[in-house]
mmCIF file of C-alpha atoms in Angstrom:
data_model
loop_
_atom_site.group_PDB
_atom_site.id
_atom_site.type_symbol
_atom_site.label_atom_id
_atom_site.label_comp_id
_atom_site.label_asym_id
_atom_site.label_seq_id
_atom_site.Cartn_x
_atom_site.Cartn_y
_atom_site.Cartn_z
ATOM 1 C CA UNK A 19 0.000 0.000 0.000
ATOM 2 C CA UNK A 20 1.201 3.698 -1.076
ATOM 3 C CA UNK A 21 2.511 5.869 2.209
ATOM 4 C CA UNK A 22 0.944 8.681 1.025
ATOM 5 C CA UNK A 23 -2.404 8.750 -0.480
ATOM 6 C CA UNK A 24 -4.224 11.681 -2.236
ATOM 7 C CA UNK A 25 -8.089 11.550 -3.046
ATOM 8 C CA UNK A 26 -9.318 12.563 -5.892
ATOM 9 C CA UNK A 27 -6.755 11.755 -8.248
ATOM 10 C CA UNK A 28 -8.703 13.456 -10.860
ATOM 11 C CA UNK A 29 -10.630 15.717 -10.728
ATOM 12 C CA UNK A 30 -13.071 18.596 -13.360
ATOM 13 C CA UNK A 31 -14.870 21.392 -11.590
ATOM 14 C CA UNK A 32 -16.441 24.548 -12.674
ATOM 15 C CA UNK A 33 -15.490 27.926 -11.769
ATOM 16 C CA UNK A 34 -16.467 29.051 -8.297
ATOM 17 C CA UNK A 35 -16.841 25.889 -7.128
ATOM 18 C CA UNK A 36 -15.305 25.005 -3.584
ATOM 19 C CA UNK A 37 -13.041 22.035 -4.171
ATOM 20 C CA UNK A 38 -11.286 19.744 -1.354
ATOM 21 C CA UNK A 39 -8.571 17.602 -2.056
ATOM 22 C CA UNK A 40 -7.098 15.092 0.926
ATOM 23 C CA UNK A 41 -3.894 13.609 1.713
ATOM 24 C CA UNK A 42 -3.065 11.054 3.974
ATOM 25 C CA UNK A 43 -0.158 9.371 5.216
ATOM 26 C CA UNK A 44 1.118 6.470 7.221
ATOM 27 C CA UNK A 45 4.748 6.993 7.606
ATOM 28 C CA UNK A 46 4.240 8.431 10.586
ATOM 29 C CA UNK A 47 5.442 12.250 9.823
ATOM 30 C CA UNK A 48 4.816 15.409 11.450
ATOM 31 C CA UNK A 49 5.387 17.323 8.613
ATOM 32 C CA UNK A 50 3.150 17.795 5.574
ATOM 33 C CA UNK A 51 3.401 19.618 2.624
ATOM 34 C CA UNK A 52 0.656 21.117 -0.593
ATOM 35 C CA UNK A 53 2.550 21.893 -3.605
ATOM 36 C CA UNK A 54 1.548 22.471 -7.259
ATOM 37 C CA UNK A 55 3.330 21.641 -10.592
ATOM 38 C CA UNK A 56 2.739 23.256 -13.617
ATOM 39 C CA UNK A 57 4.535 23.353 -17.167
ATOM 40 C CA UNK A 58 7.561 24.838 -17.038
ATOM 41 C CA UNK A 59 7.366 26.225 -13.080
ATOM 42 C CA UNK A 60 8.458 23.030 -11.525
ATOM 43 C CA UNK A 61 6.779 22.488 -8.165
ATOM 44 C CA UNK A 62 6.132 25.287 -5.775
ATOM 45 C CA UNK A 63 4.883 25.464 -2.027
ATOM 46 C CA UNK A 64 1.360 26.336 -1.198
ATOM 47 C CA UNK A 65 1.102 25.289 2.256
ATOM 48 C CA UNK A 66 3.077 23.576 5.239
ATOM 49 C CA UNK A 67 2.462 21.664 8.337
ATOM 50 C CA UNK A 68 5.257 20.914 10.743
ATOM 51 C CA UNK A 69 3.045 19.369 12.839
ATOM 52 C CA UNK A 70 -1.154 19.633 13.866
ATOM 53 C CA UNK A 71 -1.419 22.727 15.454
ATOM 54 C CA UNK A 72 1.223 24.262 13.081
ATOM 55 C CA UNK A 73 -0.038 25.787 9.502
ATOM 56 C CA UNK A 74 2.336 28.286 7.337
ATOM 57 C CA UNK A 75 2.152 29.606 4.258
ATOM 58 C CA UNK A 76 4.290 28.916 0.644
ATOM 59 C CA UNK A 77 4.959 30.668 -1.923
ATOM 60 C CA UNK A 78 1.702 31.095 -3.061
ATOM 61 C CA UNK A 79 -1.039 30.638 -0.693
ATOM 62 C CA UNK A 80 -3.859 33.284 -2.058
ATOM 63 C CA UNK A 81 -6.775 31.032 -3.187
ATOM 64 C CA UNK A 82 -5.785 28.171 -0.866
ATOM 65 C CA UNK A 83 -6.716 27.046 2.766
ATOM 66 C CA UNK A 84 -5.668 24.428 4.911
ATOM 67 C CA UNK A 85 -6.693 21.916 7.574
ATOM 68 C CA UNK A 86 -4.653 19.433 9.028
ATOM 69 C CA UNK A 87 -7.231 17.373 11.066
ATOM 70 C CA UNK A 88 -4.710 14.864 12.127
ATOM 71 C CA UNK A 89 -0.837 13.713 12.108
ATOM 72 C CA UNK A 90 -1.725 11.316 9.165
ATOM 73 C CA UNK A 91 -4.555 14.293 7.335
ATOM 74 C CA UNK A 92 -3.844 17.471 5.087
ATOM 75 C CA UNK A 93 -6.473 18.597 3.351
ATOM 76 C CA UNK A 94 -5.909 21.800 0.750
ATOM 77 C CA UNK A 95 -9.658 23.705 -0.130
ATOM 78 C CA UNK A 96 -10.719 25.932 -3.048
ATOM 79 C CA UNK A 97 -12.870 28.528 -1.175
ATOM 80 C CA UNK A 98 -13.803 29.508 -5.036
ATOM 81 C CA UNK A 99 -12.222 27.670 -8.328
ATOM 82 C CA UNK A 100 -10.697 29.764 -11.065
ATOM 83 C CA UNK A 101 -9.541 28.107 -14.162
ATOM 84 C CA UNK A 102 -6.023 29.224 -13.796
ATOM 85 C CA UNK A 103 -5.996 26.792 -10.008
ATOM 86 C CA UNK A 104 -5.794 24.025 -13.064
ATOM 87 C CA UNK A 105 -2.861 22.112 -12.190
ATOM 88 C CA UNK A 106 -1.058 18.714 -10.975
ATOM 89 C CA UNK A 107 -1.337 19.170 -6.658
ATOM 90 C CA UNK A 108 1.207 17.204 -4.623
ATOM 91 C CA UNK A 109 1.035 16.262 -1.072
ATOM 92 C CA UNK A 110 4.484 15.302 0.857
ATOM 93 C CA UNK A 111 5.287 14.425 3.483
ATOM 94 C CA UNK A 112 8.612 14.099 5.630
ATOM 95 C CA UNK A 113 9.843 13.333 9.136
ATOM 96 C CA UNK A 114 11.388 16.301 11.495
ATOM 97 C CA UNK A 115 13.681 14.026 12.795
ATOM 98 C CA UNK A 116 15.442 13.009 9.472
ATOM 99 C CA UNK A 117 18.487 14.023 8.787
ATOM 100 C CA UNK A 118 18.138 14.845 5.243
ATOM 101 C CA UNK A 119 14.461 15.898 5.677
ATOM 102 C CA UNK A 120 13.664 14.058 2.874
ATOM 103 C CA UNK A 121 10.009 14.716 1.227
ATOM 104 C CA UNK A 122 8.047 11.648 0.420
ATOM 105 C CA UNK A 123 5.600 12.552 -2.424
ATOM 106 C CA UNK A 124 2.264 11.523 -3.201
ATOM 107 C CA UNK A 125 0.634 10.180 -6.492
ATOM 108 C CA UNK A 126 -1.000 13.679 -7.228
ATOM 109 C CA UNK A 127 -4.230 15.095 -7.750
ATOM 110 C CA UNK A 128 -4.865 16.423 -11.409
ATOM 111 C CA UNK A 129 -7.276 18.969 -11.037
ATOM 112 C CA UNK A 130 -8.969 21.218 -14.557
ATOM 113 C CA UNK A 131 -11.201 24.088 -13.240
ATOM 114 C CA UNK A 132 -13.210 25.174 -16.720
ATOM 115 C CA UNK B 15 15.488 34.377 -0.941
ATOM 116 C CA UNK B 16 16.525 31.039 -1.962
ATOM 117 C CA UNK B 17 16.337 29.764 -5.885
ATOM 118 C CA UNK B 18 17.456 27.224 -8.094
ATOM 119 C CA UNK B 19 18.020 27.089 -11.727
ATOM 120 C CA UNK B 20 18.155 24.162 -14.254
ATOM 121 C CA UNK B 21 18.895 24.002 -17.759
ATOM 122 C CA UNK B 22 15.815 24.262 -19.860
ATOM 123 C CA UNK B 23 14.475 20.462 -21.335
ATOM 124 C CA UNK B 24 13.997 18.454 -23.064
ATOM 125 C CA UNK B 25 17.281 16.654 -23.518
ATOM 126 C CA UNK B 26 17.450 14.111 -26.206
ATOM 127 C CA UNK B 27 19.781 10.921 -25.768
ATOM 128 C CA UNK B 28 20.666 8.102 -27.047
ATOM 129 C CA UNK B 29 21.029 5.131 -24.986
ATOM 130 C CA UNK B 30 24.494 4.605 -23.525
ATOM 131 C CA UNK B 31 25.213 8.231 -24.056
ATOM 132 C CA UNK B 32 26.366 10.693 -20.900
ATOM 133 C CA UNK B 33 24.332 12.712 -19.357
ATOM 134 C CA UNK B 34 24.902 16.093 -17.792
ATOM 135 C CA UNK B 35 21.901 18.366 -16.200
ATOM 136 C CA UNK B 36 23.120 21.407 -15.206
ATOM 137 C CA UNK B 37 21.843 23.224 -11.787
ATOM 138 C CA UNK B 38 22.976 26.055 -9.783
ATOM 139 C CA UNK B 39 21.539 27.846 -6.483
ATOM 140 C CA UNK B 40 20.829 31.140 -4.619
ATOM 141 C CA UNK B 41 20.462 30.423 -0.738
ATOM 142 C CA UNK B 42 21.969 32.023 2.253
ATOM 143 C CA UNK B 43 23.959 30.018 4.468
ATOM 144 C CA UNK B 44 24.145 26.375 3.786
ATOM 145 C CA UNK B 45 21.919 24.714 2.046
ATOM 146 C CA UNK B 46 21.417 20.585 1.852
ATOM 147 C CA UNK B 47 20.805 19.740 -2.312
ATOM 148 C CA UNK B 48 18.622 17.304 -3.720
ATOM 149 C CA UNK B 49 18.255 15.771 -7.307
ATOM 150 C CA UNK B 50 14.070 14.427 -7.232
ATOM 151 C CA UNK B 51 12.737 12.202 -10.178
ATOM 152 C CA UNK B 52 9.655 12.027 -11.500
ATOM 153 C CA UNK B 53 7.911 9.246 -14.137
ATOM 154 C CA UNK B 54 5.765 9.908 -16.274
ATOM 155 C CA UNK B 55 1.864 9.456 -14.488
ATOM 156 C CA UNK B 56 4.066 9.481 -10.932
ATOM 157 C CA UNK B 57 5.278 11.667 -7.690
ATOM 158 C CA UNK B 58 8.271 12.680 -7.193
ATOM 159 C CA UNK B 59 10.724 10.231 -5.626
ATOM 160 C CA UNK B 60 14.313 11.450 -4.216
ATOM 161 C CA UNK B 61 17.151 10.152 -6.354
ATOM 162 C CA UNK B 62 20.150 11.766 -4.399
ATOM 163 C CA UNK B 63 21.164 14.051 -1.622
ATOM 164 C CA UNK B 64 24.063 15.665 -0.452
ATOM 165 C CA UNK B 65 24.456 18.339 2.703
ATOM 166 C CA UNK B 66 27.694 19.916 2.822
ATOM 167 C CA UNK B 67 30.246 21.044 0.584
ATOM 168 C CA UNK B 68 32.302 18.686 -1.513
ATOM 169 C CA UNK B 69 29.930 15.582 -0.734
ATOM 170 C CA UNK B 70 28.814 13.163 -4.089
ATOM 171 C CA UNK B 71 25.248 12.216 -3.816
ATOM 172 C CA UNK B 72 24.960 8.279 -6.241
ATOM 173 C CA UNK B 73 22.289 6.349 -6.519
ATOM 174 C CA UNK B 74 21.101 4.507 -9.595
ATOM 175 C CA UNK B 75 24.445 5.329 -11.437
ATOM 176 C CA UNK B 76 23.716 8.922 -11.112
ATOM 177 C CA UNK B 77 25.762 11.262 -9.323
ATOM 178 C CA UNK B 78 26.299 14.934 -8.384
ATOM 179 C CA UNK B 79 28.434 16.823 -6.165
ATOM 180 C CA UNK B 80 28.056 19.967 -3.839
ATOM 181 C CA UNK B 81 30.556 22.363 -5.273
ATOM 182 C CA UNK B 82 29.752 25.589 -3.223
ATOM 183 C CA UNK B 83 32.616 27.804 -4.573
ATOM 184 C CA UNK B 84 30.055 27.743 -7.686
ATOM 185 C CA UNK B 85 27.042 27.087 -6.277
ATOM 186 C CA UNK B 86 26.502 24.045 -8.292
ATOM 187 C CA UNK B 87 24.349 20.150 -8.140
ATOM 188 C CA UNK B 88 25.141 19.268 -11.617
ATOM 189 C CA UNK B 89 23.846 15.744 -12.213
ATOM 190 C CA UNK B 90 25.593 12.987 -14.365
ATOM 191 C CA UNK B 91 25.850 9.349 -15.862
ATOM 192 C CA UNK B 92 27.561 7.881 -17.634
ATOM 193 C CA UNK B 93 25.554 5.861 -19.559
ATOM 194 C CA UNK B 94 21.801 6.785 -19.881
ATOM 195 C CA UNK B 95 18.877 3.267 -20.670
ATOM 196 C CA UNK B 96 15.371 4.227 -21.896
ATOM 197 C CA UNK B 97 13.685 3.775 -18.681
ATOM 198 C CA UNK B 98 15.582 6.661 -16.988
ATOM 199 C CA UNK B 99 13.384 9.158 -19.617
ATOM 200 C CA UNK B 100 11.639 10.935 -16.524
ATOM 201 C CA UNK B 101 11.841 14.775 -15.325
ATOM 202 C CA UNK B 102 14.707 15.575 -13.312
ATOM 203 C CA UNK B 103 14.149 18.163 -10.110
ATOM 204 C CA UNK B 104 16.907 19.863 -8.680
ATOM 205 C CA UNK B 105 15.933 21.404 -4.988
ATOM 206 C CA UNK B 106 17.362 22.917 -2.267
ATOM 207 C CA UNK B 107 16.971 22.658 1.444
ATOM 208 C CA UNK B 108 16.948 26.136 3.052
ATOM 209 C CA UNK B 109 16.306 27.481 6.708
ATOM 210 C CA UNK B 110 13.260 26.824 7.191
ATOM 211 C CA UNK B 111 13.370 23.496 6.408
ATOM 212 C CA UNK B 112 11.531 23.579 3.148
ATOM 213 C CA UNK B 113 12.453 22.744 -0.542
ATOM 214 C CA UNK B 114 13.042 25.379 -3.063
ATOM 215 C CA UNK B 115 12.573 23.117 -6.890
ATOM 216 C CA UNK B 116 13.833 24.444 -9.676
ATOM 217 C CA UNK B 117 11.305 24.118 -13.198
ATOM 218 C CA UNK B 118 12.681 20.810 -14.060
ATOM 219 C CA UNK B 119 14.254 19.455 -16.636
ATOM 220 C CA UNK B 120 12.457 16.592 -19.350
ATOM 221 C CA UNK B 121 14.994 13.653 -20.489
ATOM 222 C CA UNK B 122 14.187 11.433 -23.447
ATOM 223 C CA UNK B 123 16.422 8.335 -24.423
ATOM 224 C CA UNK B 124 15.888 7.033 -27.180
ATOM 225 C CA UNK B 125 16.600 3.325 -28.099
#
């Protein structure tokens, strides 16, 4: 079974539509990670957990909220969709005792806003 | 504030060829480096690391080694197959304990 899971893994919405997309892991981390990927911008940082009672914002954060209802749960919301949200969303995860701190992706969420 | 920079995709081998992707950093202090891999329809998954100055990150046949006098993580090997055609991330590991990617870079080996 995958560490980290994200539901939907696809998903099509219409604009203004509030959209939720989960993560959840069982490695066991404290820290948890939103990012999103799109052509030619690599991956940047939308939110970040360091543990449940700990939320910061990335890079770019406006249009995006949070929850982290558990060690193992991350969810990222769309308050309102706008078609230019369309993009591949990654959850991580990764453990504050690590040395390296290495991030353990998950499987991603594709999500099209029209 | 931090950055990283990779040379622009895609890059277009043939198998057995060497491979070079370039990537340089911005960051204050010290940063650790990563080199992140992702298939096509996948995450990413971490393909090598390396934290201080002068250490080689391998795994896979692929290496890459923290030169901070030019604030470089170029990655290399020496002989590419067709299943390592995947997008290549180089990152960086900054104060705060998050990664900085750079845009990524597409490889294509061809048989």
């Amino acid at each position: 079974d995958a560490d980290v899971t994200q539901t939907p893994r696809n998903r099509i919405t219409k604009t203004g539509k509030r959209i939720m997309l989960e993560c959840s892991q069982t490695k066991g981390h404290d820290r948890m990670y939103w990012y999103r990927q799109d052509p030619g911008l690599g991956l940047r940082l939308i939110y970040y957990s360091f543990d449940v009672k700990d939320i910061n914002k990335g890079e770019i954060s406006d249009g995006y909220s949070v929850s982290r209802q558990a060690q193992a749960k991350f969810s990222l919301s769309l308050e309102s969709a706008i078609p230019n949200q369309t993009a591949l969303y990654f959850c991580a995860t990764s453990d504050a005792q690590g040395a390296y701190n290495e991030q353990f992706f998950g499987p991603g969420t594709r999500l099209t806003v029209l | 504030g931090d950055s990283v920079t990779q040379m622009e995709g895609p890059v277009t081998l043939s198998e057995e060829a060497f491979l070079t992707i370039n990537c340089t950093y911005t960051a204050t202090g010290y940063p650790s480096l990563f080199w992140y891999v992702q298939y096509p329809g996948e995450g990413l998954q971490l393909l090598l690391k390396a934290t201080k100055a002068d250490d080689k990150g391998s795994n896979k046949g692929f290496e890459a080694t923290y030169r901070k006098e030019t604030t470089s993580f170029h990655l290399e090997k020496g002989s590419v197959q067709v299943s390592d055609s995947a997008v290549y991330f180089c990152a960086l590991r900054g104060g705060y304990s998050t990664l900085t990617f750079g845009k990524g870079t597409m490889l294509l080996v061809s048989p």
